[in-house]
Amino acid sequence: MIIAIDGPAGSGKSTVAKALAQELGLSFLDSGAMYRAVTLAVIEHDVDPMDAEGCARIARALSLEFDAQGRIQIDGRPGEPAIRSETVTKAVSAVSAHSEVRAAIVPQQRAEAVRRGGLVADGRDMGSVVFPQADYKFFLTASPEVRAKRRAHELHEQARFAEILADMQLRDHLDSSRKDSPLLCAPDAIPVETSSLDAQGVVRLLLARVRKDAKS
Ligand code: DC
């Protein structure tokens, strides 16, 4: 089974996708970690994030694997926590917007689904581009304020709420307005507004949807 969970930053996708995968005995794929890994290597090699061919060369040369806990390994080294740094977060929208970078990463995401015999994948284009045949497609949303509040809480940086909100809105804009695979709710995806729900509430909702079909 393939379950695609897309949505903007801070919509709770990865927490929900991980918990849903565990409940259903499926593997979890953090597709954003792959673009973050490429961005980290781009920065380490002093390549300009706007240089499409330079970024693509890095993307094609990297070996990206996942350990048993689903954490990304870059050329055999753990990618966490470096891939979550602010420098990477600020550059990742530019790097992931290049079609040449996506062309190097998308086949690896599809190969992971085959290798693992199904998965729950979270990202921006899981349902719209990478897994159009997914059994379930969910699109999580929440207001920008709620998403920034969640992210500030996660980072223990409540005092930087305004800055986090501004960065998030810029990333939303870049991810939604790019030409290749923009962030969007696929026509056949189920939209889930999560502003007034906690992660457990969202997981319950998605699980109910999947289990209802299993019964009927
Ligand atoms: O989910 P995340 O915040 O870790 O993703 C980081 C960035 O990677 C996001 O701003 C856009 C890009 N991304 C993408 O283009 N396609 C995906 N499927 C997942 C992430």
mmCIF file of N, CA and C in Angstrom, residues 19-147:
data_model
loop_
_atom_site.group_PDB
_atom_site.id
_atom_site.type_symbol
_atom_site.label_atom_id
_atom_site.label_comp_id
_atom_site.label_asym_id
_atom_site.label_seq_id
_atom_site.Cartn_x
_atom_site.Cartn_y
_atom_site.Cartn_z
ATOM 1 N N ALA A 19 3.527 8.328 12.462
ATOM 2 C CA ALA A 19 2.596 7.627 13.353
ATOM 3 C C ALA A 19 1.661 6.717 12.557
ATOM 4 N N LEU A 20 1.210 7.198 11.413
ATOM 5 C CA LEU A 20 0.305 6.397 10.577
ATOM 6 C C LEU A 20 1.029 5.143 10.071
ATOM 7 N N ALA A 21 2.281 5.317 9.644
ATOM 8 C CA ALA A 21 3.082 4.193 9.154
ATOM 9 C C ALA A 21 3.201 3.143 10.255
ATOM 10 N N GLN A 22 3.489 3.609 11.473
ATOM 11 C CA GLN A 22 3.649 2.676 12.588
ATOM 12 C C GLN A 22 2.348 1.909 12.862
ATOM 13 N N GLU A 23 1.229 2.641 12.885
ATOM 14 C CA GLU A 23 -0.083 2.006 13.134
ATOM 15 C C GLU A 23 -0.406 0.947 12.087
ATOM 16 N N LEU A 24 0.001 1.207 10.839
ATOM 17 C CA LEU A 24 -0.378 0.309 9.749
ATOM 18 C C LEU A 24 0.712 -0.716 9.418
ATOM 19 N N GLY A 25 1.831 -0.657 10.162
ATOM 20 C CA GLY A 25 2.932 -1.587 9.904
ATOM 21 C C GLY A 25 3.598 -1.323 8.565
ATOM 22 N N LEU A 26 3.609 -0.053 8.151
ATOM 23 C CA LEU A 26 4.251 0.307 6.883
ATOM 24 C C LEU A 26 5.529 1.090 7.165
ATOM 25 N N SER A 27 6.351 1.218 6.148
ATOM 26 C CA SER A 27 7.583 1.982 6.251
ATOM 27 C C SER A 27 7.265 3.466 6.002
ATOM 28 N N PHE A 28 8.150 4.362 6.474
ATOM 29 C CA PHE A 28 7.912 5.802 6.333
ATOM 30 C C PHE A 28 9.007 6.420 5.470
ATOM 31 N N LEU A 29 8.620 7.234 4.492
ATOM 32 C CA LEU A 29 9.617 7.925 3.648
ATOM 33 C C LEU A 29 9.479 9.436 3.814
ATOM 34 N N ASP A 30 10.565 10.051 4.310
ATOM 35 C CA ASP A 30 10.616 11.507 4.473
ATOM 36 C C ASP A 30 11.252 12.074 3.201
ATOM 37 N N SER A 31 10.410 12.438 2.222
ATOM 38 C CA SER A 31 10.977 12.856 0.927
ATOM 39 C C SER A 31 11.701 14.189 1.031
ATOM 40 N N GLY A 32 11.258 15.051 1.952
ATOM 41 C CA GLY A 32 11.928 16.341 2.135
ATOM 42 C C GLY A 32 13.368 16.164 2.594
ATOM 43 N N ALA A 33 13.642 15.077 3.345
ATOM 44 C CA ALA A 33 15.007 14.829 3.829
ATOM 45 C C ALA A 33 15.967 14.643 2.647
ATOM 46 N N MET A 34 15.462 14.109 1.533
ATOM 47 C CA MET A 34 16.327 13.883 0.366
ATOM 48 C C MET A 34 16.719 15.222 -0.261
ATOM 49 N N TYR A 35 15.748 16.154 -0.359
ATOM 50 C CA TYR A 35 16.076 17.484 -0.904
ATOM 51 C C TYR A 35 16.951 18.256 0.076
ATOM 52 N N ARG A 36 16.735 18.039 1.364
ATOM 53 C CA ARG A 36 17.590 18.685 2.372
ATOM 54 C C ARG A 36 19.025 18.142 2.271
ATOM 55 N N ALA A 37 19.158 16.830 2.017
ATOM 56 C CA ALA A 37 20.487 16.219 1.905
ATOM 57 C C ALA A 37 21.241 16.799 0.705
ATOM 58 N N VAL A 38 20.535 16.952 -0.415
ATOM 59 C CA VAL A 38 21.169 17.541 -1.600
ATOM 60 C C VAL A 38 21.596 18.978 -1.274
ATOM 61 N N THR A 39 20.722 19.713 -0.585
ATOM 62 C CA THR A 39 21.014 21.120 -0.253
ATOM 63 C C THR A 39 22.232 21.215 0.665
ATOM 64 N N LEU A 40 22.321 20.308 1.632
ATOM 65 C CA LEU A 40 23.486 20.301 2.531
ATOM 66 C C LEU A 40 24.770 20.108 1.716
ATOM 67 N N ALA A 41 24.749 19.151 0.790
ATOM 68 C CA ALA A 41 25.944 18.883 -0.027
ATOM 69 C C ALA A 41 26.245 20.068 -0.949
ATOM 70 N N VAL A 42 25.203 20.715 -1.469
ATOM 71 C CA VAL A 42 25.386 21.904 -2.327
ATOM 72 C C VAL A 42 26.126 22.986 -1.536
ATOM 73 N N ILE A 43 25.693 23.192 -0.284
ATOM 74 C CA ILE A 43 26.327 24.219 0.563
ATOM 75 C C ILE A 43 27.775 23.807 0.878
ATOM 76 N N GLU A 44 27.954 22.527 1.233
ATOM 77 C CA GLU A 44 29.304 22.058 1.590
ATOM 78 C C GLU A 44 30.281 22.166 0.411
ATOM 79 N N HIS A 45 29.747 22.034 -0.818
ATOM 80 C CA HIS A 45 30.627 22.107 -2.002
ATOM 81 C C HIS A 45 30.674 23.517 -2.578
ATOM 82 N N ASP A 46 30.101 24.485 -1.838
ATOM 83 C CA ASP A 46 30.152 25.883 -2.294
ATOM 84 C C ASP A 46 29.506 26.103 -3.645
ATOM 85 N N VAL A 47 28.468 25.336 -3.928
ATOM 86 C CA VAL A 47 27.738 25.509 -5.189
ATOM 87 C C VAL A 47 26.621 26.516 -4.928
ATOM 88 N N ASP A 48 26.319 27.357 -5.900
ATOM 89 C CA ASP A 48 25.239 28.338 -5.760
ATOM 90 C C ASP A 48 23.888 27.593 -5.840
ATOM 91 N N PRO A 49 23.010 27.745 -4.833
ATOM 92 C CA PRO A 49 21.707 27.053 -4.872
ATOM 93 C C PRO A 49 20.872 27.407 -6.104
ATOM 94 N N MET A 50 21.185 28.517 -6.770
ATOM 95 C CA MET A 50 20.437 28.905 -7.974
ATOM 96 C C MET A 50 21.007 28.226 -9.239
ATOM 97 N N ASP A 51 22.178 27.578 -9.111
ATOM 98 C CA ASP A 51 22.835 26.958 -10.262
ATOM 99 C C ASP A 51 22.254 25.549 -10.486
ATOM 100 N N ALA A 52 21.316 25.474 -11.440
ATOM 101 C CA ALA A 52 20.582 24.216 -11.652
ATOM 102 C C ALA A 52 21.524 23.053 -11.974
ATOM 103 N N GLU A 53 22.445 23.260 -12.909
ATOM 104 C CA GLU A 53 23.303 22.140 -13.325
ATOM 105 C C GLU A 53 24.266 21.745 -12.205
ATOM 106 N N GLY A 54 24.787 22.760 -11.480
ATOM 107 C CA GLY A 54 25.683 22.484 -10.354
ATOM 108 C C GLY A 54 24.962 21.662 -9.280
ATOM 109 N N CYS A 55 23.730 22.048 -8.964
ATOM 110 C CA CYS A 55 22.945 21.322 -7.936
ATOM 111 C C CYS A 55 22.618 19.910 -8.424
ATOM 112 N N ALA A 56 22.295 19.793 -9.726
ATOM 113 C CA ALA A 56 21.925 18.481 -10.272
ATOM 114 C C ALA A 56 23.129 17.532 -10.254
ATOM 115 N N ARG A 57 24.307 18.096 -10.538
ATOM 116 C CA ARG A 57 25.522 17.258 -10.528
ATOM 117 C C ARG A 57 25.709 16.656 -9.131
ATOM 118 N N ILE A 58 25.488 17.503 -8.112
ATOM 119 C CA ILE A 58 25.601 17.026 -6.721
ATOM 120 C C ILE A 58 24.530 15.961 -6.459
ATOM 121 N N ALA A 59 23.304 16.247 -6.873
ATOM 122 C CA ALA A 59 22.190 15.311 -6.607
ATOM 123 C C ALA A 59 22.457 13.947 -7.237
ATOM 124 N N ARG A 60 23.012 13.959 -8.439
ATOM 125 C CA ARG A 60 23.272 12.680 -9.137
ATOM 126 C C ARG A 60 24.409 11.901 -8.499
ATOM 127 N N ALA A 61 25.369 12.630 -7.903
ATOM 128 C CA ALA A 61 26.563 11.956 -7.360
ATOM 129 C C ALA A 61 26.346 11.415 -5.947
ATOM 130 N N LEU A 62 25.356 11.959 -5.226
ATOM 131 C CA LEU A 62 25.171 11.558 -3.819
ATOM 132 C C LEU A 62 24.581 10.167 -3.695
ATOM 133 N N SER A 63 25.030 9.446 -2.663
ATOM 134 C CA SER A 63 24.354 8.188 -2.355
ATOM 135 C C SER A 63 23.429 8.449 -1.166
ATOM 136 N N LEU A 64 22.126 8.290 -1.382
ATOM 137 C CA LEU A 64 21.149 8.527 -0.315
ATOM 138 C C LEU A 64 20.511 7.207 0.081
ATOM 139 N N GLU A 65 20.635 6.884 1.377
ATOM 140 C CA GLU A 65 20.012 5.651 1.877
ATOM 141 C C GLU A 65 19.306 5.970 3.183
ATOM 142 N N PHE A 66 18.472 5.045 3.647
ATOM 143 C CA PHE A 66 17.764 5.250 4.910
ATOM 144 C C PHE A 66 18.114 4.114 5.849
ATOM 145 N N ASP A 67 18.346 4.430 7.143
ATOM 146 C CA ASP A 67 18.637 3.351 8.088
ATOM 147 C C ASP A 67 17.316 2.717 8.563
ATOM 148 N N ALA A 68 17.422 1.732 9.460
ATOM 149 C CA ALA A 68 16.224 0.992 9.870
ATOM 150 C C ALA A 68 15.187 1.900 10.526
ATOM 151 N N GLN A 69 15.631 3.010 11.108
ATOM 152 C CA GLN A 69 14.694 3.956 11.737
ATOM 153 C C GLN A 69 14.161 4.987 10.741
ATOM 154 N N GLY A 70 14.551 4.871 9.478
ATOM 155 C CA GLY A 70 14.070 5.804 8.454
ATOM 156 C C GLY A 70 14.871 7.085 8.373
ATOM 157 N N ARG A 71 16.035 7.128 9.059
ATOM 158 C CA ARG A 71 16.853 8.353 9.023
ATOM 159 C C ARG A 71 17.802 8.311 7.833
ATOM 160 N N ILE A 72 17.906 9.451 7.169
ATOM 161 C CA ILE A 72 18.709 9.484 5.931
ATOM 162 C C ILE A 72 20.208 9.390 6.207
ATOM 163 N N GLN A 73 20.894 8.647 5.326
ATOM 164 C CA GLN A 73 22.357 8.516 5.360
ATOM 165 C C GLN A 73 22.872 9.096 4.046
ATOM 166 N N ILE A 74 23.802 10.043 4.145
ATOM 167 C CA ILE A 74 24.337 10.698 2.946
ATOM 168 C C ILE A 74 25.762 10.194 2.733
ATOM 169 N N ASP A 75 25.988 9.502 1.639
ATOM 170 C CA ASP A 75 27.295 8.880 1.392
ATOM 171 C C ASP A 75 27.756 8.118 2.639
ATOM 172 N N GLY A 76 26.824 7.413 3.260
ATOM 173 C CA GLY A 76 27.145 6.578 4.415
ATOM 174 C C GLY A 76 27.204 7.304 5.756
ATOM 175 N N ARG A 77 27.001 8.632 5.749
ATOM 176 C CA ARG A 77 27.053 9.395 7.013
ATOM 177 C C ARG A 77 25.635 9.811 7.404
ATOM 178 N N PRO A 78 25.318 9.882 8.731
ATOM 179 C CA PRO A 78 23.979 10.328 9.120
ATOM 180 C C PRO A 78 23.723 11.783 8.681
ATOM 181 N N GLY A 79 22.588 12.031 8.083
ATOM 182 C CA GLY A 79 22.257 13.386 7.621
ATOM 183 C C GLY A 79 21.733 14.281 8.738
ATOM 184 N N GLU A 80 21.142 13.653 9.792
ATOM 185 C CA GLU A 80 20.609 14.420 10.932
ATOM 186 C C GLU A 80 21.762 14.754 11.873
ATOM 187 N N PRO A 81 21.781 15.904 12.536
ATOM 188 C CA PRO A 81 20.775 16.963 12.467
ATOM 189 C C PRO A 81 21.112 18.035 11.423
ATOM 190 N N ALA A 82 22.261 17.862 10.695
ATOM 191 C CA ALA A 82 22.729 18.948 9.809
ATOM 192 C C ALA A 82 21.678 19.344 8.760
ATOM 193 N N ILE A 83 20.897 18.360 8.275
ATOM 194 C CA ILE A 83 19.930 18.691 7.215
ATOM 195 C C ILE A 83 18.787 19.582 7.717
ATOM 196 N N ARG A 84 18.661 19.714 9.048
ATOM 197 C CA ARG A 84 17.572 20.554 9.614
ATOM 198 C C ARG A 84 18.065 21.956 9.968
ATOM 199 N N SER A 85 19.335 22.263 9.695
ATOM 200 C CA SER A 85 19.883 23.568 10.094
ATOM 201 C C SER A 85 19.155 24.692 9.359
ATOM 202 N N GLU A 86 19.263 25.898 9.918
ATOM 203 C CA GLU A 86 18.587 27.039 9.322
ATOM 204 C C GLU A 86 19.164 27.349 7.928
ATOM 205 N N THR A 87 20.472 27.160 7.778
ATOM 206 C CA THR A 87 21.118 27.444 6.483
ATOM 207 C C THR A 87 20.519 26.536 5.410
ATOM 208 N N VAL A 88 20.350 25.263 5.740
ATOM 209 C CA VAL A 88 19.766 24.324 4.776
ATOM 210 C C VAL A 88 18.307 24.693 4.524
ATOM 211 N N THR A 89 17.558 24.976 5.596
ATOM 212 C CA THR A 89 16.133 25.295 5.456
ATOM 213 C C THR A 89 15.934 26.511 4.548
ATOM 214 N N LYS A 90 16.813 27.497 4.659
ATOM 215 C CA LYS A 90 16.660 28.706 3.837
ATOM 216 C C LYS A 90 16.973 28.445 2.355
ATOM 217 N N ALA A 91 17.850 27.478 2.059
ATOM 218 C CA ALA A 91 18.274 27.253 0.663
ATOM 219 C C ALA A 91 17.504 26.125 -0.029
ATOM 220 N N VAL A 92 16.775 25.300 0.746
ATOM 221 C CA VAL A 92 16.216 24.065 0.166
ATOM 222 C C VAL A 92 15.137 24.331 -0.889
ATOM 223 N N SER A 93 14.379 25.407 -0.762
ATOM 224 C CA SER A 93 13.338 25.671 -1.773
ATOM 225 C C SER A 93 13.975 25.970 -3.124
ATOM 226 N N ALA A 94 15.085 26.722 -3.126
ATOM 227 C CA ALA A 94 15.767 27.051 -4.391
ATOM 228 C C ALA A 94 16.336 25.782 -5.020
ATOM 229 N N VAL A 95 16.997 24.953 -4.209
ATOM 230 C CA VAL A 95 17.633 23.744 -4.746
ATOM 231 C C VAL A 95 16.571 22.764 -5.281
ATOM 232 N N SER A 96 15.494 22.592 -4.518
ATOM 233 C CA SER A 96 14.496 21.585 -4.906
ATOM 234 C C SER A 96 13.611 22.069 -6.061
ATOM 235 N N ALA A 97 13.700 23.339 -6.421
ATOM 236 C CA ALA A 97 12.887 23.841 -7.538
ATOM 237 C C ALA A 97 13.476 23.452 -8.896
ATOM 238 N N HIS A 98 14.753 23.045 -8.937
ATOM 239 C CA HIS A 98 15.370 22.711 -10.226
ATOM 240 C C HIS A 98 14.866 21.353 -10.741
ATOM 241 N N SER A 99 14.333 21.353 -11.960
ATOM 242 C CA SER A 99 13.820 20.099 -12.548
ATOM 243 C C SER A 99 14.900 19.035 -12.603
ATOM 244 N N GLU A 100 16.153 19.478 -12.867
ATOM 245 C CA GLU A 100 17.268 18.531 -12.994
ATOM 246 C C GLU A 100 17.534 17.823 -11.659
ATOM 247 N N VAL A 101 17.322 18.549 -10.548
ATOM 248 C CA VAL A 101 17.504 17.944 -9.214
ATOM 249 C C VAL A 101 16.373 16.945 -8.978
ATOM 250 N N ARG A 102 15.163 17.357 -9.303
ATOM 251 C CA ARG A 102 14.009 16.475 -9.079
ATOM 252 C C ARG A 102 14.134 15.208 -9.937
ATOM 253 N N ALA A 103 14.679 15.380 -11.142
ATOM 254 C CA ALA A 103 14.838 14.215 -12.034
ATOM 255 C C ALA A 103 15.798 13.197 -11.431
ATOM 256 N N ALA A 104 16.721 13.663 -10.588
ATOM 257 C CA ALA A 104 17.671 12.728 -9.951
ATOM 258 C C ALA A 104 17.056 12.075 -8.714
ATOM 259 N N ILE A 105 16.132 12.768 -8.054
ATOM 260 C CA ILE A 105 15.606 12.291 -6.766
ATOM 261 C C ILE A 105 14.331 11.441 -6.909
ATOM 262 N N VAL A 106 13.430 11.850 -7.794
ATOM 263 C CA VAL A 106 12.130 11.161 -7.896
ATOM 264 C C VAL A 106 12.274 9.653 -8.178
ATOM 265 N N PRO A 107 13.148 9.229 -9.113
ATOM 266 C CA PRO A 107 13.276 7.778 -9.349
ATOM 267 C C PRO A 107 13.740 7.028 -8.090
ATOM 268 N N GLN A 108 14.543 7.687 -7.259
ATOM 269 C CA GLN A 108 15.010 7.036 -6.016
ATOM 270 C C GLN A 108 13.836 6.876 -5.039
ATOM 271 N N GLN A 109 12.924 7.862 -5.048
ATOM 272 C CA GLN A 109 11.748 7.753 -4.164
ATOM 273 C C GLN A 109 10.859 6.596 -4.626
ATOM 274 N N ARG A 110 10.695 6.480 -5.933
ATOM 275 C CA ARG A 110 9.858 5.376 -6.451
ATOM 276 C C ARG A 110 10.536 4.027 -6.167
ATOM 277 N N ALA A 111 11.855 3.993 -6.282
ATOM 278 C CA ALA A 111 12.588 2.747 -6.025
ATOM 279 C C ALA A 111 12.441 2.338 -4.554
ATOM 280 N N GLU A 112 12.431 3.321 -3.656
ATOM 281 C CA GLU A 112 12.255 3.020 -2.219
ATOM 282 C C GLU A 112 10.899 2.342 -1.990
ATOM 283 N N ALA A 113 9.862 2.829 -2.684
ATOM 284 C CA ALA A 113 8.520 2.250 -2.514
ATOM 285 C C ALA A 113 8.502 0.796 -2.962
ATOM 286 N N VAL A 114 9.210 0.494 -4.040
ATOM 287 C CA VAL A 114 9.259 -0.884 -4.548
ATOM 288 C C VAL A 114 10.059 -1.743 -3.581
ATOM 289 N N ARG A 115 11.242 -1.221 -3.195
ATOM 290 C CA ARG A 115 12.150 -1.984 -2.332
ATOM 291 C C ARG A 115 11.489 -2.323 -0.992
ATOM 292 N N ARG A 116 10.702 -1.353 -0.450
ATOM 293 C CA ARG A 116 10.100 -1.572 0.871
ATOM 294 C C ARG A 116 8.713 -2.217 0.788
ATOM 295 N N GLY A 117 8.220 -2.438 -0.411
ATOM 296 C CA GLY A 117 6.914 -3.072 -0.575
ATOM 297 C C GLY A 117 5.780 -2.190 -0.091
ATOM 298 N N GLY A 118 5.871 -0.891 -0.353
ATOM 299 C CA GLY A 118 4.823 0.059 0.062
ATOM 300 C C GLY A 118 5.346 0.975 1.150
ATOM 301 N N LEU A 119 4.683 2.096 1.352
ATOM 302 C CA LEU A 119 5.119 3.036 2.386
ATOM 303 C C LEU A 119 4.121 4.163 2.591
ATOM 304 N N VAL A 120 4.375 4.939 3.640
ATOM 305 C CA VAL A 120 3.690 6.217 3.843
ATOM 306 C C VAL A 120 4.752 7.270 3.535
ATOM 307 N N ALA A 121 4.494 8.130 2.541
ATOM 308 C CA ALA A 121 5.491 9.128 2.139
ATOM 309 C C ALA A 121 4.955 10.520 2.387
ATOM 310 N N ASP A 122 5.782 11.384 2.979
ATOM 311 C CA ASP A 122 5.331 12.765 3.158
ATOM 312 C C ASP A 122 6.197 13.718 2.348
ATOM 313 N N GLY A 123 5.562 14.799 1.840
ATOM 314 C CA GLY A 123 6.306 15.751 1.025
ATOM 315 C C GLY A 123 5.426 16.837 0.452
ATOM 316 N N ARG A 124 5.740 17.227 -0.790
ATOM 317 C CA ARG A 124 4.965 18.277 -1.462
ATOM 318 C C ARG A 124 4.253 17.732 -2.700
ATOM 319 N N ASP A 125 4.859 16.704 -3.327
ATOM 320 C CA ASP A 125 4.353 16.203 -4.613
ATOM 321 C C ASP A 125 4.190 14.686 -4.597
ATOM 322 N N MET A 126 4.041 14.107 -3.411
ATOM 323 C CA MET A 126 3.940 12.641 -3.325
ATOM 324 C C MET A 126 2.695 12.143 -4.061
ATOM 325 N N GLY A 127 1.561 12.806 -3.819
ATOM 326 C CA GLY A 127 0.308 12.376 -4.463
ATOM 327 C C GLY A 127 0.151 12.906 -5.879
ATOM 328 N N SER A 128 0.704 14.087 -6.158
ATOM 329 C CA SER A 128 0.468 14.716 -7.466
ATOM 330 C C SER A 128 1.417 14.214 -8.543
ATOM 331 N N VAL A 129 2.664 13.857 -8.183
ATOM 332 C CA VAL A 129 3.667 13.516 -9.208
ATOM 333 C C VAL A 129 4.352 12.164 -8.972
ATOM 334 N N VAL A 130 4.852 11.961 -7.753
ATOM 335 C CA VAL A 130 5.723 10.789 -7.531
ATOM 336 C C VAL A 130 4.911 9.491 -7.493
ATOM 337 N N PHE A 131 3.793 9.511 -6.749
ATOM 338 C CA PHE A 131 2.972 8.298 -6.629
ATOM 339 C C PHE A 131 1.525 8.596 -7.044
ATOM 340 N N PRO A 132 1.307 8.882 -8.337
ATOM 341 C CA PRO A 132 -0.065 9.204 -8.766
ATOM 342 C C PRO A 132 -1.025 8.034 -8.527
ATOM 343 N N GLN A 133 -0.457 6.819 -8.406
ATOM 344 C CA GLN A 133 -1.289 5.617 -8.214
ATOM 345 C C GLN A 133 -1.482 5.292 -6.733
ATOM 346 N N ALA A 134 -1.085 6.215 -5.819
ATOM 347 C CA ALA A 134 -1.167 5.933 -4.370
ATOM 348 C C ALA A 134 -2.571 5.476 -3.972
ATOM 349 N N ASP A 135 -2.633 4.574 -2.995
ATOM 350 C CA ASP A 135 -3.939 4.076 -2.539
ATOM 351 C C ASP A 135 -4.707 5.167 -1.814
ATOM 352 N N TYR A 136 -3.983 6.021 -1.079
ATOM 353 C CA TYR A 136 -4.608 7.153 -0.376
ATOM 354 C C TYR A 136 -3.737 8.375 -0.562
ATOM 355 N N LYS A 137 -4.392 9.521 -0.752
ATOM 356 C CA LYS A 137 -3.673 10.792 -0.849
ATOM 357 C C LYS A 137 -4.337 11.765 0.114
ATOM 358 N N PHE A 138 -3.545 12.277 1.035
ATOM 359 C CA PHE A 138 -4.067 13.279 1.968
ATOM 360 C C PHE A 138 -3.283 14.571 1.776
ATOM 361 N N PHE A 139 -3.968 15.687 1.929
ATOM 362 C CA PHE A 139 -3.295 16.989 1.844
ATOM 363 C C PHE A 139 -3.599 17.757 3.124
ATOM 364 N N LEU A 140 -2.574 17.913 3.964
ATOM 365 C CA LEU A 140 -2.773 18.566 5.264
ATOM 366 C C LEU A 140 -2.559 20.070 5.150
ATOM 367 N N THR A 141 -3.456 20.825 5.749
ATOM 368 C CA THR A 141 -3.293 22.284 5.771
ATOM 369 C C THR A 141 -3.511 22.782 7.193
ATOM 370 N N ALA A 142 -3.063 24.007 7.446
ATOM 371 C CA ALA A 142 -3.345 24.714 8.698
ATOM 372 C C ALA A 142 -2.994 26.161 8.410
ATOM 373 N N SER A 143 -3.517 27.075 9.194
ATOM 374 C CA SER A 143 -3.223 28.485 8.935
ATOM 375 C C SER A 143 -1.726 28.723 9.133
ATOM 376 N N PRO A 144 -1.163 29.732 8.438
ATOM 377 C CA PRO A 144 0.264 30.015 8.597
ATOM 378 C C PRO A 144 0.633 30.276 10.062
ATOM 379 N N GLU A 145 -0.239 30.959 10.799
ATOM 380 C CA GLU A 145 0.055 31.282 12.209
ATOM 381 C C GLU A 145 0.156 29.999 13.036
ATOM 382 N N VAL A 146 -0.776 29.088 12.825
ATOM 383 C CA VAL A 146 -0.761 27.828 13.586
ATOM 384 C C VAL A 146 0.496 27.033 13.232
ATOM 385 N N ARG A 147 0.847 27.011 11.960
ATOM 386 C CA ARG A 147 2.026 26.238 11.530
ATOM 387 C C ARG A 147 3.311 26.822 12.102
#
